[in-house]
Coordinates of C-alpha atoms in Angstrom, one line a residue:
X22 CA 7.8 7.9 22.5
X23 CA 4.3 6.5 21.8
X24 CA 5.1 2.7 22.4
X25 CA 5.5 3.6 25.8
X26 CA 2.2 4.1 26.5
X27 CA 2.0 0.7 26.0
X28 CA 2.1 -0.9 29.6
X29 CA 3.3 -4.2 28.6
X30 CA 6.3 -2.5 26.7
X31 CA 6.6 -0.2 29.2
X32 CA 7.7 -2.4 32.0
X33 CA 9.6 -4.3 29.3
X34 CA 12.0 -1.1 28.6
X35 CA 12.3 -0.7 32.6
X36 CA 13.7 -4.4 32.7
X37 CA 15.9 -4.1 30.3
X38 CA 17.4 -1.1 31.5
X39 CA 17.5 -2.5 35.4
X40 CA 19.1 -5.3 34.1
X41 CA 21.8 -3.8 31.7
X42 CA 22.0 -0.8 35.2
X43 CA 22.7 -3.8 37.8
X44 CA 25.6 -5.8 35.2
X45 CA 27.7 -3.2 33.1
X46 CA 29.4 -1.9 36.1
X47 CA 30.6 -5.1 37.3
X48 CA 31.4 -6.0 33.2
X49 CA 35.5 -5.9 34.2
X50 CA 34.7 -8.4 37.2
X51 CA 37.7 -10.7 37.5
X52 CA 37.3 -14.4 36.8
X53 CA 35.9 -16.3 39.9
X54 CA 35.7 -19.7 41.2
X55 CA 34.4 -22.0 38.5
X56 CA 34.7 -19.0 36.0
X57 CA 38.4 -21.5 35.1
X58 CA 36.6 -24.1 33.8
X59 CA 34.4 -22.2 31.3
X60 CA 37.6 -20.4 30.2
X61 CA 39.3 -23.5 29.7
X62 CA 36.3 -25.3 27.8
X63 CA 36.0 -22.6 25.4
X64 CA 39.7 -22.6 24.4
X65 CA 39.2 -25.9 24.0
X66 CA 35.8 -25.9 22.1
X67 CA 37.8 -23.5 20.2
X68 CA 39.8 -25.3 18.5
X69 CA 37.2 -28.3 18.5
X70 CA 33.7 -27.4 18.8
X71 CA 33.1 -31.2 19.6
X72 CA 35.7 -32.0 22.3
X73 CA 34.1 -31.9 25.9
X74 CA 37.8 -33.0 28.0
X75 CA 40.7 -31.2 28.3
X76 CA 44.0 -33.5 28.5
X77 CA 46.1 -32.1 31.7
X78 CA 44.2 -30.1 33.5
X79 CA 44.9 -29.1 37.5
X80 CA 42.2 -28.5 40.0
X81 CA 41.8 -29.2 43.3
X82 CA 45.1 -29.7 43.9
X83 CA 45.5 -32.6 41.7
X84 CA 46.9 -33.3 38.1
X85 CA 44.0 -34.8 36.0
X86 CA 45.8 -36.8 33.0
X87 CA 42.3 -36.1 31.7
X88 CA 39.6 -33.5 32.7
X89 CA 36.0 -34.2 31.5
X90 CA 33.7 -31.3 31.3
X91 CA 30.9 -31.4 34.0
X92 CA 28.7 -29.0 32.4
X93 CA 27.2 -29.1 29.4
X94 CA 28.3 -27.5 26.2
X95 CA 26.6 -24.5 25.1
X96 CA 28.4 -22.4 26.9
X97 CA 31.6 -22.9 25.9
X98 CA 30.7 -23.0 22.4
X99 CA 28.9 -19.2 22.7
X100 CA 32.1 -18.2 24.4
X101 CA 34.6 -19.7 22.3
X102 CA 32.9 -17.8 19.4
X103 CA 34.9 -14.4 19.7
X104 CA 37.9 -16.5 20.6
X105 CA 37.8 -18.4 16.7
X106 CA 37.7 -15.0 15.6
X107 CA 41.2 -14.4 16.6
X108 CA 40.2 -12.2 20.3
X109 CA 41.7 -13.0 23.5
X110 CA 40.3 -13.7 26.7
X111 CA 39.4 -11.3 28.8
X112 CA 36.6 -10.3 31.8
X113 CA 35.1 -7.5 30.0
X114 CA 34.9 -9.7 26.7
X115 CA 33.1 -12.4 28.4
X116 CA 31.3 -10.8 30.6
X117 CA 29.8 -8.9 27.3
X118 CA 28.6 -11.6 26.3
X119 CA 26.7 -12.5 29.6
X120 CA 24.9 -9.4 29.7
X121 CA 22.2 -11.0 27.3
X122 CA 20.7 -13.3 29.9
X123 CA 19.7 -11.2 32.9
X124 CA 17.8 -9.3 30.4
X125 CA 16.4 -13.1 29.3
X126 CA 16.0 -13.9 32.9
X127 CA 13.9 -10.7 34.2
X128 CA 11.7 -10.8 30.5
X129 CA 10.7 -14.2 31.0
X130 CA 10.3 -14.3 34.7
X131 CA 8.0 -10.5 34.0
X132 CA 6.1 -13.2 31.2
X133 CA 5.4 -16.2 33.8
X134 CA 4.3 -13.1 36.6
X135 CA 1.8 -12.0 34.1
X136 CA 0.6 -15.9 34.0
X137 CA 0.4 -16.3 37.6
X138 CA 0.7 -12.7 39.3
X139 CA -1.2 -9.2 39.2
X140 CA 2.0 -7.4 40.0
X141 CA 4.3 -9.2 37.2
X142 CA 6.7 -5.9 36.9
X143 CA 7.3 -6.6 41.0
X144 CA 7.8 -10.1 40.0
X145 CA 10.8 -9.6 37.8
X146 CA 12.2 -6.6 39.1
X147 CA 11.9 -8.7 43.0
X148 CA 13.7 -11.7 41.4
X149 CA 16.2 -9.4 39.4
X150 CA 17.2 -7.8 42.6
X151 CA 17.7 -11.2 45.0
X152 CA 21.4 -11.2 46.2
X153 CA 21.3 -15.0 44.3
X154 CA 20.7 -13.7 41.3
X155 CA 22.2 -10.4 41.1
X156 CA 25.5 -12.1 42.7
X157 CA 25.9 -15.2 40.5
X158 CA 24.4 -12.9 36.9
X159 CA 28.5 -11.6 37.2
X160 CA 29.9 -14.8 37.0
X161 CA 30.7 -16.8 33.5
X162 CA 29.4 -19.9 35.4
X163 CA 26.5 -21.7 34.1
X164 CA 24.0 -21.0 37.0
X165 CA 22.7 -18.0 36.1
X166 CA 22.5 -18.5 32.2
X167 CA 20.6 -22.4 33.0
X168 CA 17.8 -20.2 35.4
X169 CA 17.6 -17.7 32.6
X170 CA 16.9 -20.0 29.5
X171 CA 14.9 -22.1 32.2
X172 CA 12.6 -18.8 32.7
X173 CA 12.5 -18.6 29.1
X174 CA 11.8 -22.1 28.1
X175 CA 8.8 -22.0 30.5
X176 CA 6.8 -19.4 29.5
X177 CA 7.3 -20.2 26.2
X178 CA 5.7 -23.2 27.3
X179 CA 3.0 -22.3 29.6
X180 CA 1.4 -19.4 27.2
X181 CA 1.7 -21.9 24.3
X182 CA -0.8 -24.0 26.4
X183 CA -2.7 -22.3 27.3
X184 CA -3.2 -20.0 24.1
X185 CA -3.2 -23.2 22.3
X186 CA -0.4 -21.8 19.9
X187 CA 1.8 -24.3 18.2
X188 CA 4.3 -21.3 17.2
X189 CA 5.1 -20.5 21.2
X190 CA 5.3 -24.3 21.6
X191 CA 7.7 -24.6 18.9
X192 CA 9.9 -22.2 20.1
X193 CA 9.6 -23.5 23.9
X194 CA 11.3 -26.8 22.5
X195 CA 13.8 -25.3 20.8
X196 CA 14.6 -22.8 24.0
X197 CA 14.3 -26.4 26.5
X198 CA 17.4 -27.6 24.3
X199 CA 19.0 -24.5 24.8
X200 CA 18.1 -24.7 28.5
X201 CA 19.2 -28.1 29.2
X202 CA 22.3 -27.9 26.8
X203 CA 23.3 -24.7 29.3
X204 CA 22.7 -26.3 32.5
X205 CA 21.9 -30.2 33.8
X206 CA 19.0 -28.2 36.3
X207 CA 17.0 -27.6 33.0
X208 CA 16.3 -30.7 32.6
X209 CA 13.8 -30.3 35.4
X210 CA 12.1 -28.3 32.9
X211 CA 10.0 -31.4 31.4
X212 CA 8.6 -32.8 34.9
X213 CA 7.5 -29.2 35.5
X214 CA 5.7 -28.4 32.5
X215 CA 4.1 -31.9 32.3
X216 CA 2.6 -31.1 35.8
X217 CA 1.5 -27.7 34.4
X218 CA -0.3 -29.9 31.5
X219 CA -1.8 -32.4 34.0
X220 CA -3.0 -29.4 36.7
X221 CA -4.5 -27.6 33.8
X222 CA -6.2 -30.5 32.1
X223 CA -4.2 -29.9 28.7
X224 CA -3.8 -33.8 27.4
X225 CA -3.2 -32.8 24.2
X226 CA -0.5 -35.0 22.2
X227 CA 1.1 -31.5 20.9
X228 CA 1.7 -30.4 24.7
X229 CA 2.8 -33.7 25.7
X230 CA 5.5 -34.5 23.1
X231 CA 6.7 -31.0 22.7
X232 CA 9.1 -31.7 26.3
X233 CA 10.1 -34.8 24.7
X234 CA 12.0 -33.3 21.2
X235 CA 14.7 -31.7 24.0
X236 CA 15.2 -34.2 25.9
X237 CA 15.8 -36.5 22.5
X238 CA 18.7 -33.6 21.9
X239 CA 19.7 -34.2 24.8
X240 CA 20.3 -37.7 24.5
X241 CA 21.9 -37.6 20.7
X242 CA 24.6 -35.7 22.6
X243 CA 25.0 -37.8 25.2
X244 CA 25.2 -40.9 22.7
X245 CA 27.7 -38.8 20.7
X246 CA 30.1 -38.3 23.8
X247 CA 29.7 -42.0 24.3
X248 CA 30.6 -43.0 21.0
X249 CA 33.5 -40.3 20.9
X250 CA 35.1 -41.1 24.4
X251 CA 33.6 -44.4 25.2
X252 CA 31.0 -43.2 28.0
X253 CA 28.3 -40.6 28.3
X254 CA 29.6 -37.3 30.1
X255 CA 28.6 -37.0 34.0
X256 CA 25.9 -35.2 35.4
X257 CA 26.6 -33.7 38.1
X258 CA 29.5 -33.4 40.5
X259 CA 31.5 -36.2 41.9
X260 CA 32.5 -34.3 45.4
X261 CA 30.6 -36.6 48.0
X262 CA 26.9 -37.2 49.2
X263 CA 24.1 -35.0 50.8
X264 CA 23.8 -35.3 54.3
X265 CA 20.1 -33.9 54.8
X266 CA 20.3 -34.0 58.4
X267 CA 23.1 -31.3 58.0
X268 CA 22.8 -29.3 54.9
X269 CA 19.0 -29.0 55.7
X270 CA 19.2 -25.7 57.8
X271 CA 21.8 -24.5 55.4
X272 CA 19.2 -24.7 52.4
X273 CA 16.6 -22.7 54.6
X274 CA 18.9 -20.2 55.7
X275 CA 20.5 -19.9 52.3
X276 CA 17.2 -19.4 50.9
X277 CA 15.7 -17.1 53.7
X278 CA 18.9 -14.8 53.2
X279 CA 19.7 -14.7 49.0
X280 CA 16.4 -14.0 48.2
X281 CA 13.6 -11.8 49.4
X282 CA 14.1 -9.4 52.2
X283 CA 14.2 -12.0 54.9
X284 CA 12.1 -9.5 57.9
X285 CA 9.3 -8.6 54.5
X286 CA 9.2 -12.3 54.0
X287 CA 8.6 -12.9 57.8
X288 CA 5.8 -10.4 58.0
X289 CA 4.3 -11.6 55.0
X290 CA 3.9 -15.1 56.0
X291 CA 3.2 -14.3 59.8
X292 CA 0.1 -12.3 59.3
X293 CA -2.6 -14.7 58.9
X294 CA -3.3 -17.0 61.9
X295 CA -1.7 -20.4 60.6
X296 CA 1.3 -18.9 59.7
X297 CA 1.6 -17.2 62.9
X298 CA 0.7 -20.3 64.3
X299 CA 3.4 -22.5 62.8
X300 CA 5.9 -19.5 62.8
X301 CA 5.7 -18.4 66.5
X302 CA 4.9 -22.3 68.4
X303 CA 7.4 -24.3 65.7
X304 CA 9.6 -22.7 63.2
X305 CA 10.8 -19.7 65.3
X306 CA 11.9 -21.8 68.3
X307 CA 13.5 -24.8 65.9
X308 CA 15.5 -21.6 64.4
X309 CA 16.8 -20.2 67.8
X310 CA 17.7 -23.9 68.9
X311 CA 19.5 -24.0 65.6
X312 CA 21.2 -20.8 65.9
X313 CA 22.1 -21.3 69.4
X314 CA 23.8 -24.7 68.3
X315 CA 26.0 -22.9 65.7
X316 CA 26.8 -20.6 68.7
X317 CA 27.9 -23.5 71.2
X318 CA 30.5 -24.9 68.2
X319 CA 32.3 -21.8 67.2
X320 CA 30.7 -21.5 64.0
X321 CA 28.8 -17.9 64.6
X322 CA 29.3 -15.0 67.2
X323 CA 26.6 -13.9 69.2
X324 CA 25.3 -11.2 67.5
X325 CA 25.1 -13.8 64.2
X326 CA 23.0 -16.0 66.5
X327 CA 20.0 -13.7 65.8
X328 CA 20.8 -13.7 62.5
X329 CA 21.2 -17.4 61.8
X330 CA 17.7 -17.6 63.8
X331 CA 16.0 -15.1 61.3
X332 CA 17.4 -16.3 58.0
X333 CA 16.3 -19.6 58.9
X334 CA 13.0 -18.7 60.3
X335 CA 12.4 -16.5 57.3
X336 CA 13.0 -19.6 54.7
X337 CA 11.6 -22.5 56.5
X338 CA 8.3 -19.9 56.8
X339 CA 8.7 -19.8 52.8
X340 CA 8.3 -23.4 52.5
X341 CA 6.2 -23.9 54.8
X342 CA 4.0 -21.4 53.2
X343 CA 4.5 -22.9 49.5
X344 CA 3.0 -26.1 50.9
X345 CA 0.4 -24.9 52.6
X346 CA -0.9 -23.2 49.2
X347 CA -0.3 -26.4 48.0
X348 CA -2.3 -28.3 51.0
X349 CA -5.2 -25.8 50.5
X350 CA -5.2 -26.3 46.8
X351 CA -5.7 -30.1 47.4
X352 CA -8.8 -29.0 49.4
X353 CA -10.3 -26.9 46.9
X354 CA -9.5 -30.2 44.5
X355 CA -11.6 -31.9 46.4
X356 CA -14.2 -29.8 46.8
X357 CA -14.7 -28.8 42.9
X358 CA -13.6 -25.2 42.9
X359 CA -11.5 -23.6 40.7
X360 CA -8.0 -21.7 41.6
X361 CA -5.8 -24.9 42.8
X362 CA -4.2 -25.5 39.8
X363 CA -1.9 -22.4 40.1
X364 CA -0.9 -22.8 43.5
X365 CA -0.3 -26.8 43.0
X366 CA 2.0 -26.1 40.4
X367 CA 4.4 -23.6 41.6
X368 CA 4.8 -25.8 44.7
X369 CA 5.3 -28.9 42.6
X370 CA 7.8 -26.8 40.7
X371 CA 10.0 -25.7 43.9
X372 CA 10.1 -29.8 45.1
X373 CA 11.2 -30.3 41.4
X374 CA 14.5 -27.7 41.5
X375 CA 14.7 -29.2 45.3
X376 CA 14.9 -32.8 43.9
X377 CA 16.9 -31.6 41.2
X378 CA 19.6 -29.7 43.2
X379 CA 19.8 -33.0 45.0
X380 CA 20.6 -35.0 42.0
X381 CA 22.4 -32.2 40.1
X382 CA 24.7 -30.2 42.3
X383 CA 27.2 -31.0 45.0
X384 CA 27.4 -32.1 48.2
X385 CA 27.3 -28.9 49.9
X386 CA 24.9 -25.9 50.2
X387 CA 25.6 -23.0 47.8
X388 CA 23.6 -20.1 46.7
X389 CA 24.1 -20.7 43.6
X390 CA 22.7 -24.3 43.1
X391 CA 19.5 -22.8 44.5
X392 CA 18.5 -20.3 42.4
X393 CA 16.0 -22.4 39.9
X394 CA 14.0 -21.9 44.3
X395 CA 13.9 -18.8 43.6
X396 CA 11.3 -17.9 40.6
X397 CA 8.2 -19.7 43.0
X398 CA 9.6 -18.6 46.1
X399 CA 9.2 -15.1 44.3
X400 CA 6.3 -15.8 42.8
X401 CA 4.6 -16.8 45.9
X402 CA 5.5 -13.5 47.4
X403 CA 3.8 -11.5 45.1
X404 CA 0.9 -13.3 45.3
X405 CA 0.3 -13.6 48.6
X406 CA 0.9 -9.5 48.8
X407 CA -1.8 -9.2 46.5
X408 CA -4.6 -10.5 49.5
X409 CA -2.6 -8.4 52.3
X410 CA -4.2 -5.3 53.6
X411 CA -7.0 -5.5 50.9
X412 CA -8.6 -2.2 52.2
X413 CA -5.5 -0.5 52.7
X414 CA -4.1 -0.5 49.1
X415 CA -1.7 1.8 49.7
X416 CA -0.1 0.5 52.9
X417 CA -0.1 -2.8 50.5
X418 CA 1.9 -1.1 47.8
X419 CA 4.3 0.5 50.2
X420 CA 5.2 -2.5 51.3
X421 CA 6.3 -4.1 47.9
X422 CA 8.0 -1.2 46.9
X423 CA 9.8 -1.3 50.4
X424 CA 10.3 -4.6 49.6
X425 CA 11.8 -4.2 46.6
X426 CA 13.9 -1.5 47.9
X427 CA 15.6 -3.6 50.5
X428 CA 16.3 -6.3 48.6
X429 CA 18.3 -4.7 46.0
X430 CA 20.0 -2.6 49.0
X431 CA 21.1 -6.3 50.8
X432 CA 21.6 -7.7 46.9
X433 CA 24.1 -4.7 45.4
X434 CA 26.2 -4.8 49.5
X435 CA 26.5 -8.7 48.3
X436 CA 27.4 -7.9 44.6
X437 CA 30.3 -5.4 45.5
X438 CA 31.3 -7.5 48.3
X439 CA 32.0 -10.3 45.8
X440 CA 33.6 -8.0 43.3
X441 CA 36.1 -6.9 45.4
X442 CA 36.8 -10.6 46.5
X443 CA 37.4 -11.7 42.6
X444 CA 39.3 -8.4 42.2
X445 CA 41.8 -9.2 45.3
X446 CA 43.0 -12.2 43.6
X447 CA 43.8 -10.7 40.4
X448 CA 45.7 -8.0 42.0
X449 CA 47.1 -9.9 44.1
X450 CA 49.0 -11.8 41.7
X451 CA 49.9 -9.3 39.9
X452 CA 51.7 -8.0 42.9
X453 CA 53.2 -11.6 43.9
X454 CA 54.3 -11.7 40.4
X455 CA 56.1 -8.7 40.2
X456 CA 57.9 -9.2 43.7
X457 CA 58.8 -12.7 43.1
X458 CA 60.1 -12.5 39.4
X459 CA 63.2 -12.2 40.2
X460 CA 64.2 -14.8 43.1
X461 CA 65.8 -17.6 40.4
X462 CA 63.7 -20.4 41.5
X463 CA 60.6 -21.9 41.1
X464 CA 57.5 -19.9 41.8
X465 CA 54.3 -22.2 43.0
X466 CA 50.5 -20.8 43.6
X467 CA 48.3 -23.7 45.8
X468 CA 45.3 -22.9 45.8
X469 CA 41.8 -23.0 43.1
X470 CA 39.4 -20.5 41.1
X471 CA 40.9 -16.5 40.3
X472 CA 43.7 -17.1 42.1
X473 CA 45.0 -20.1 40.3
X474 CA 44.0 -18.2 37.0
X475 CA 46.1 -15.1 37.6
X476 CA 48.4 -16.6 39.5
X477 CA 49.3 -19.2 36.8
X478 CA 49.4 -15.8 34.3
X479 CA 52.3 -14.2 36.1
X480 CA 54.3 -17.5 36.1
X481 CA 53.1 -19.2 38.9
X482 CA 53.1 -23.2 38.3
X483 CA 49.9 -24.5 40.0
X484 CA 51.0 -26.9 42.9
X485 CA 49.4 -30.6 42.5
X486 CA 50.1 -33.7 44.3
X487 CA 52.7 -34.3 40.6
X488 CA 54.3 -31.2 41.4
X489 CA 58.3 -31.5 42.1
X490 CA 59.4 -28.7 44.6
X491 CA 63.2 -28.1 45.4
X492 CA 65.1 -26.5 47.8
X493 CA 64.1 -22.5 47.7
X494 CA 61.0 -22.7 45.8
X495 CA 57.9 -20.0 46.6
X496 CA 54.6 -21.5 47.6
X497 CA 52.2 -18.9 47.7
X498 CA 48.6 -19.8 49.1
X499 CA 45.2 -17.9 49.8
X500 CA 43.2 -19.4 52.4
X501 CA 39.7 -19.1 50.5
X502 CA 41.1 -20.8 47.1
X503 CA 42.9 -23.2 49.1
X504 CA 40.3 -24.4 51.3
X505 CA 39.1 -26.8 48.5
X506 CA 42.4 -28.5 48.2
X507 CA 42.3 -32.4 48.5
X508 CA 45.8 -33.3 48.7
X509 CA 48.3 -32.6 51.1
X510 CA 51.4 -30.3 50.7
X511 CA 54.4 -32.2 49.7
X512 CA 56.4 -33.9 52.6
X513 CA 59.1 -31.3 53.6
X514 CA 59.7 -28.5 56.0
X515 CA 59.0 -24.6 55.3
X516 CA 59.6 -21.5 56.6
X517 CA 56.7 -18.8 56.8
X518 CA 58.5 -16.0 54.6
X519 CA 55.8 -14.0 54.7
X520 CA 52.1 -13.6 56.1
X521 CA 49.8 -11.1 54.5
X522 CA 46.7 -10.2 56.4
X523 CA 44.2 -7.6 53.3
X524 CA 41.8 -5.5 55.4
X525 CA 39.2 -4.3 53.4
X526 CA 36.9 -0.9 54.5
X527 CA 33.8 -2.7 52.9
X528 CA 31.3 -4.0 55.5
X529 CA 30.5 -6.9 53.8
X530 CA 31.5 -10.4 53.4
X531 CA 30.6 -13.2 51.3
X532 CA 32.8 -15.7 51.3
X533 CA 34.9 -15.4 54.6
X534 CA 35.4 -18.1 57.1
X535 CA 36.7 -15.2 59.9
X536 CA 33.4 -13.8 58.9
X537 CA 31.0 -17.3 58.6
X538 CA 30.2 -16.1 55.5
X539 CA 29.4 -18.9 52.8
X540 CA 27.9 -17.6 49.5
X541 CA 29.3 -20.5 47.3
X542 CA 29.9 -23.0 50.1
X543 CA 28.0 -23.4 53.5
X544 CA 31.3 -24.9 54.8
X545 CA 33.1 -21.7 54.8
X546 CA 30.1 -19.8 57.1
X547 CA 26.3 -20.8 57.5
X548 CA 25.8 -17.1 56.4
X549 CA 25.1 -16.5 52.8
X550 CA 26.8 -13.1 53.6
X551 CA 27.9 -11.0 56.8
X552 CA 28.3 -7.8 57.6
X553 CA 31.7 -7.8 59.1
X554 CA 35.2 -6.0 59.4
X555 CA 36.8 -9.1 59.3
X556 CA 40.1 -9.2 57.3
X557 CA 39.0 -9.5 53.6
X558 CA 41.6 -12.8 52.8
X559 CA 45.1 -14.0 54.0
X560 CA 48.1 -14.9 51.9
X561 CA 51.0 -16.7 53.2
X562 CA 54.5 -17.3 51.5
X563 CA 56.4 -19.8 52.2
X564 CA 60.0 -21.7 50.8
X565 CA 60.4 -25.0 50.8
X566 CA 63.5 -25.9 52.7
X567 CA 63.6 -29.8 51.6
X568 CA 62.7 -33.0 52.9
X569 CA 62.8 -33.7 56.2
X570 CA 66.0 -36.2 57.3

C-alpha cells in the first residue's frame, strides 16, 4: 500500500482506525441521561422535520403540557433519517450513526495540531483518548458531535487564512452552520476565529464575513421558530445560576481529571522555575486546603483527599500555564518579535468555551459541558513537550508516548465504567418488568434518563407531580436517575417492599454518590470518576398504601 508512505495519510488511517477501535465496541451502549431527549426529538422531527416541541412530555418529575427542545436541530433531523425510512429505534442504530464524528473530531483536531503543533498525530490521538471525550463520543447527546464539527469548522477556517483559499473558507461556513445548528457552544466559533484573524493580521473582508453567513443561518431559524411558536427557542438551560465561588474548584478538578494524565500534566508544567514557583508556594497548597475542606463535610474519604488535591492542582497548573503563554506572548507583542500570535490565540480560545459554558450550559459542573477546554488544553500540552528535555529526545518522546498510554488506560476504566452504568438500567427494567407484570395494579418508574426510557418500555408509567397513584400501586426508583427529581412524591404513606443494593466487580465509578463520583454532575461527587467498590446503584420498591388520615 503505496499511499502509506505518505506521512500525512498515514497518521490519517491510524485515526481513523483508533477512532472506529475506541467506539464499535460500545455501539450497543444503552441510552443514557439526555440520550431521551434526542430520541424523542427525532420521532418528532420525524414526522415533522420543522417541529422543535413535543406536546406532553415528562422529565424531571414533572408533566410538561409542552416541552421545547433546548438543543438545536440537526441532530434530530440526522437521526430521524433512518426512522422516515420505516426502522425502529434502537442503540446500535443510533449509535451507527455517531461513529462518523469521533473520526471528524480526531481528523480535524490532527489538522489544527499540524497548524499549531510539531507532534499533530500526539495531538489527536491525546485528545481522542481524554476520558471527556472518549466517555461522552458513546452518548447520542450533542456534546460530543458540537466539539467535533467545532474542530472541523476551525481548521477549515484557520488553513483557509492562512493559505488564502476561498474554497477552505467556503466550506468552513458551511461546516460553522452545521456546528452551531449541532450545538449552542459553536457559536463560540465566530469570536474565536475573528481573534485568529485579528492575532494574525488577516483584515481581509473575505475572512471577516465568512463567520458572519452562519451566524445569519442561525438567526433565519431562530426567526422561523419565532414565527412558528411565537418566540425564538432557548439557549441554554433553565436549571439555576452559576455560583463561581463554588463550581470554581469543580471546573479545575474536572478539567485536571477528564483530560490529560493529571501526574504528566503536573510534571509538565512544574519543570520550569515559574511554574514550580506558582505550583509549589500557591496552587498546590490552595488544592490541599480545598481537598481537606471536602474532607471536613463528608464529601470525600481520606484517601480521595489526595486525590481531590492532585486533580485540582493538576488543572489550575493548566490554566495557569495557558495564561502565562498568553502573558509572555503580550511581552513579545510588545517587544516586536514574532511567535505570540499562536500562544495568544489558543488562550483567547479556552476563555471563549469558559465564557461560553457559562452562558450555554447549566448550573452545575459536568464533564461534558467542558469538552470545547479540551482541544487548547491539549494543544498546549504538546507544545510545551516539544521544549522539554531538548537534548534528551528520547527521554522527551518516552514521555508523550507514556502519556498517551495512561491516558487512554484512565479514559477506557471511565468508558466501561459508564457502559455498565447505562447497561444496569436497561436490565434492570427488564427484570422489574418481568417480576411486576403480573401484580394487577398500576406499575410507576420515578426517576429520569435510561431508566425512565426502559422503564416506560416494559409498562412503567413515569411518576410526575399529574400522576394519580391508588392504593397498591408499584413505585420503583433508582437513586442516580432520581436524584434530579424536582417534585416531591405524592402525599401518602408506603411500605419499602423491596430494597435492591447491585454490586458491581468493576473498580470504577463514574457517576456514584457512595463513591463521590460526578462525571455528568459535580453534585453527585467532586470526582469526575473513582476508583471504588462501592455498590454500583440502589433500587427501592415501594406500594403506596394511600393517603394518610
Amino acid at each position: 500500500m503505496t499511499f502509506l508512505k505518505n506521512p500525512v495519510v498515514r497518521d490519517v488511517v491510524i485515526l481513523v482506525v483508533a477512532a472506529l477501535l475506541l467506539s464499535i465496541p460500545f455501539i450497543n451502549q444503552a441510552f443514557h441521561l439526555d440520550d431521551r431527549d434526542f430520541i424523542e426529538f427525532s420521532r418528532a422531527s420525524a414526522e415533522d422535520p420543522m417541529k422543535f416541541r413535543i406536546k406532553g412530555y415528562e422529565a424531571r418529575g414533572k408533566y410538561l403540557t409542552v416541552f421545547k427542545d433546548p438543543h438545536p436541530p440537526l441532530l434530530t433531523t440526522y437521526l430521524s433519517v433512518p426512522l422516515r425510512l420505516g426502522a425502529q429505534v434502537n442503540e446500535v442504530l443510533f449509535h451507527s450513526l455517531y461513529l462518523v464524528f469521533p473520526v471528524i473530531a480526531s481528523v480535524s483536531m490532527y489538522s489544527l495540531a499540524h497548524r499549531f503543533t510539531k507532534k499533530p498525530l500526539a495531538a489527536a490521538l491525546l485528545l481522542m483518548f481524554t476520558p471527556g471525550c472518549l466517555v461522552v463520543s458513546h452518548t447520542i447527546m450533542g456534546n460530543y458531535p458540537g466539539l467535533a464539527m467545532w474542530l472541523a469548522a476551525a481548521a477549515l477556517y484557520i488553513w483557509g487564512v492562512d493559505r488564502d483559499n476561498l474554497s477552505l473558507l467556503a466550506g468552513s461556513a458551511i461546516v460553522m452552520a452545521l456546528a452551531i445548528m449541532t450545538a449552542y457552544l459553536a457559536l463560540s466559533l465566530i469570536p474565536v476565529m475573528l481573534f485568529y484573524t485579528l492575532f494574525n493580521r488577516r483584515f481581509r473582508f473575505r475572512y471577516l464575513i465568512i463567520p458572519a453567513l452562519p451566524l445569519g443561518i442561525y438567526g433565519i431559524w431562530r426567526f422561523y421558530a419565532l414565527l412558528r411558536y411565537g418566540h425564538p427557542p432557548s439557549i441554554s438551560y433553565s436549571l439555576g445560576t452559576l455560583r463561581y465561588d463554588r463550581h470554581l474548584l469543580a471546573m479545575l478538578v474536572f478539567i485536571g481529571g477528564a483530560t490529560v494524565f493529571p501526574l504528566s500534566a503536573l510534571v509538565l508544567y512544574l519543570k520550569n522555575k515559574s511554574g514550580r514557583l506558582i505550583g509549589i508556594l500557591l496552587i498546590l497548597p490552595l488544592a490541599s486546603a480545598a481537598a481537606l475542606d471536602f474532607f471536613n463535610k463528608g464529601m470525600v474519604t481520606t484517601t480521595q483527599v489526595v486525590i481531590v488535591a492532585l486533580l485540582a492542582a493538576a488543572g489550575a497548573m493548566a490554566v495557569y500555564r495557558i495564561s502565562a503563554t498568553a502573558v509572555d506572548a503580550v511581552s513579545t507583542l510588545r517587544k516586536s518579535r514574532e511567535g505570540w500570535a499562536d500562544p495568544l490565540f489558543l488562550f483567547t480560545w479556552f476563555v471563549t468555551g469558559v465564557v461560553s459554558y457559562m452562558i450555554f450550559s447549566v448550573s452545575y459542573v459536568s464533564v461534558r459541558h467542558l469538552l470545547l477546554l479540551f482541544p487548547p488544553l491539549v494543544l498546549l500540552f504538546i507544545r510545551e513537550t516539544e521544549r522539554l528535555w531538548p537534548t534528551r529526545p528520547l527521554l522527551k518522546k518516552s514521555f508523550v508516548t507514556f502519556t498517551l498510554v495512561l491516558t487512554l488506560a484512565v479514559g477506557l476504566l471511565a468508558a466501561v465504567a459508564d457502559y455498565r452504568l447505562a447497561n444496569l438500567y436497561r436490565t434492570l427494567s427488564g427484570t422489574m418488568g418481568e417480576k411486576h407484570k403480573e401484580s394487577g395494579t398500576d406499575l410507576w418508574a420515578r426517576g429520569d434518563f435510561g431508566f425512565h426510557y426502559y422503564m416506560k418500555q416494559q409498562g412503567f408509567m413515569y411518576l410526575n407531580d399529574k400522576s394519580e397513584v391508588k392504593p397498591g400501586d408499584i413505585i420503583v426508583t433508582a437513586t442516580f436517575p432520581a436524584s434530579v427529581m424536582e417534585t416531591p412524591w405524592p402525599e401518602g404513606s408506603y411500605s419499602l417492599e423491596e430494597n435492591i443494593e447491585i454490586e458491581d466487580s468493576f473498580p470504577v465509578r463514574i457517576m456514584n454518590p457512595w463513591a463521590n463520583a460526578g462525571f455528568y454532575g459535580h453534585p453527585m461527587g467532586p470526582l469526575p470518576l473513582a476508583f471504588s467498590s462501592e455498590k454500583l446503584e440502589e433500587i427501592k420498591v415501594y406500594r403506596y398504601l394511600g393517603p394518610v388520615t
